mmCIF file of C-alpha atoms in Angstrom:
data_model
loop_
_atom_site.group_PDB
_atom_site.id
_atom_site.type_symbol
_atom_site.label_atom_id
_atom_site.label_comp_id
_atom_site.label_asym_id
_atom_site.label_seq_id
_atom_site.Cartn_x
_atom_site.Cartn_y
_atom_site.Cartn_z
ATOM 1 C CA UNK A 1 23.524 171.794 -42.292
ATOM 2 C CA UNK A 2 20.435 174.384 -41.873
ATOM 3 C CA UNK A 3 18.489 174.587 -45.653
ATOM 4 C CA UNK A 4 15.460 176.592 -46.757
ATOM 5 C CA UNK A 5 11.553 174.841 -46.995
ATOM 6 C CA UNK A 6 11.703 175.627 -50.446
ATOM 7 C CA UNK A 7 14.829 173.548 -50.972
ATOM 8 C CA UNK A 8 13.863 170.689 -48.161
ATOM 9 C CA UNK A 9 11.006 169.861 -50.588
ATOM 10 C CA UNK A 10 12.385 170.069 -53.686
ATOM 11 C CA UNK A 11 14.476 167.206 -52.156
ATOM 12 C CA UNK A 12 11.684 165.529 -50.211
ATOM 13 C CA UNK A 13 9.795 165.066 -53.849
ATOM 14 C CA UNK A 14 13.039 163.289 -55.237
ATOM 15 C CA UNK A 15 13.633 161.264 -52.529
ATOM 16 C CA UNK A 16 10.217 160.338 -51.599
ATOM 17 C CA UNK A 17 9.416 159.423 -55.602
ATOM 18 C CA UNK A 18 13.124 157.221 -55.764
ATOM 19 C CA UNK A 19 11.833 155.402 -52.442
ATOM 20 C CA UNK A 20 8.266 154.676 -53.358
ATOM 21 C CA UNK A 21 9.950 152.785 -56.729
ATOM 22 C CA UNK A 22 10.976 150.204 -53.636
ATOM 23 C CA UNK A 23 7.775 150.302 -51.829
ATOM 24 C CA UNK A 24 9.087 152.630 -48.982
ATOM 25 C CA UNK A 25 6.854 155.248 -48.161
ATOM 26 C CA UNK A 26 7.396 158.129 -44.950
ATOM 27 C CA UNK A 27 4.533 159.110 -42.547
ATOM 28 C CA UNK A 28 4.182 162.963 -41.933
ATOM 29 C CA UNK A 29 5.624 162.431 -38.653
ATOM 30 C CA UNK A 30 8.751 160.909 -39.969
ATOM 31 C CA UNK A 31 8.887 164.087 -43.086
ATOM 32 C CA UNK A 32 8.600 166.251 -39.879
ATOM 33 C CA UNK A 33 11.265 164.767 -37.783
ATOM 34 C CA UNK A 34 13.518 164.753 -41.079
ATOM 35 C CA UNK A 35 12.716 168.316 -41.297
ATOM 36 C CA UNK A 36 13.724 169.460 -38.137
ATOM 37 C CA UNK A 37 16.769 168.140 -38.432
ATOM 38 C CA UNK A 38 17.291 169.687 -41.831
ATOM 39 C CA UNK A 39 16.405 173.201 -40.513
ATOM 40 C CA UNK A 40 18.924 172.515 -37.305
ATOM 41 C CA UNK A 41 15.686 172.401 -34.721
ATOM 42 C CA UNK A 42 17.619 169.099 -34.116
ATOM 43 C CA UNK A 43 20.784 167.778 -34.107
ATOM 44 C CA UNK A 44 22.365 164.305 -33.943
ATOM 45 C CA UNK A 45 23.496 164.677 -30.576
#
């Protein structure tokens, strides 16, 4: 499922703020893999 930036970090603020309540935190690498997937430069194949 392709989605906009806009969109990918609405979602990245929600999900990194609900994580961080249980002490898990991403590294910009790992925001940047989860991106590319997002956006379909990746797939799970």
């Amino acid at each position: 499922m392709k989605m906009t930036r806009e969109s990918f970090e609405k979602g990245m603020r929600y999900a990194k703020a609900t994580h961080a309540i249980e002490g898990i935190y991403l590294i910009a690498d790992e925001e940047e893999l989860l991106w590319q997937h997002a956006s379909g430069q990746i797939t799970d194949e």
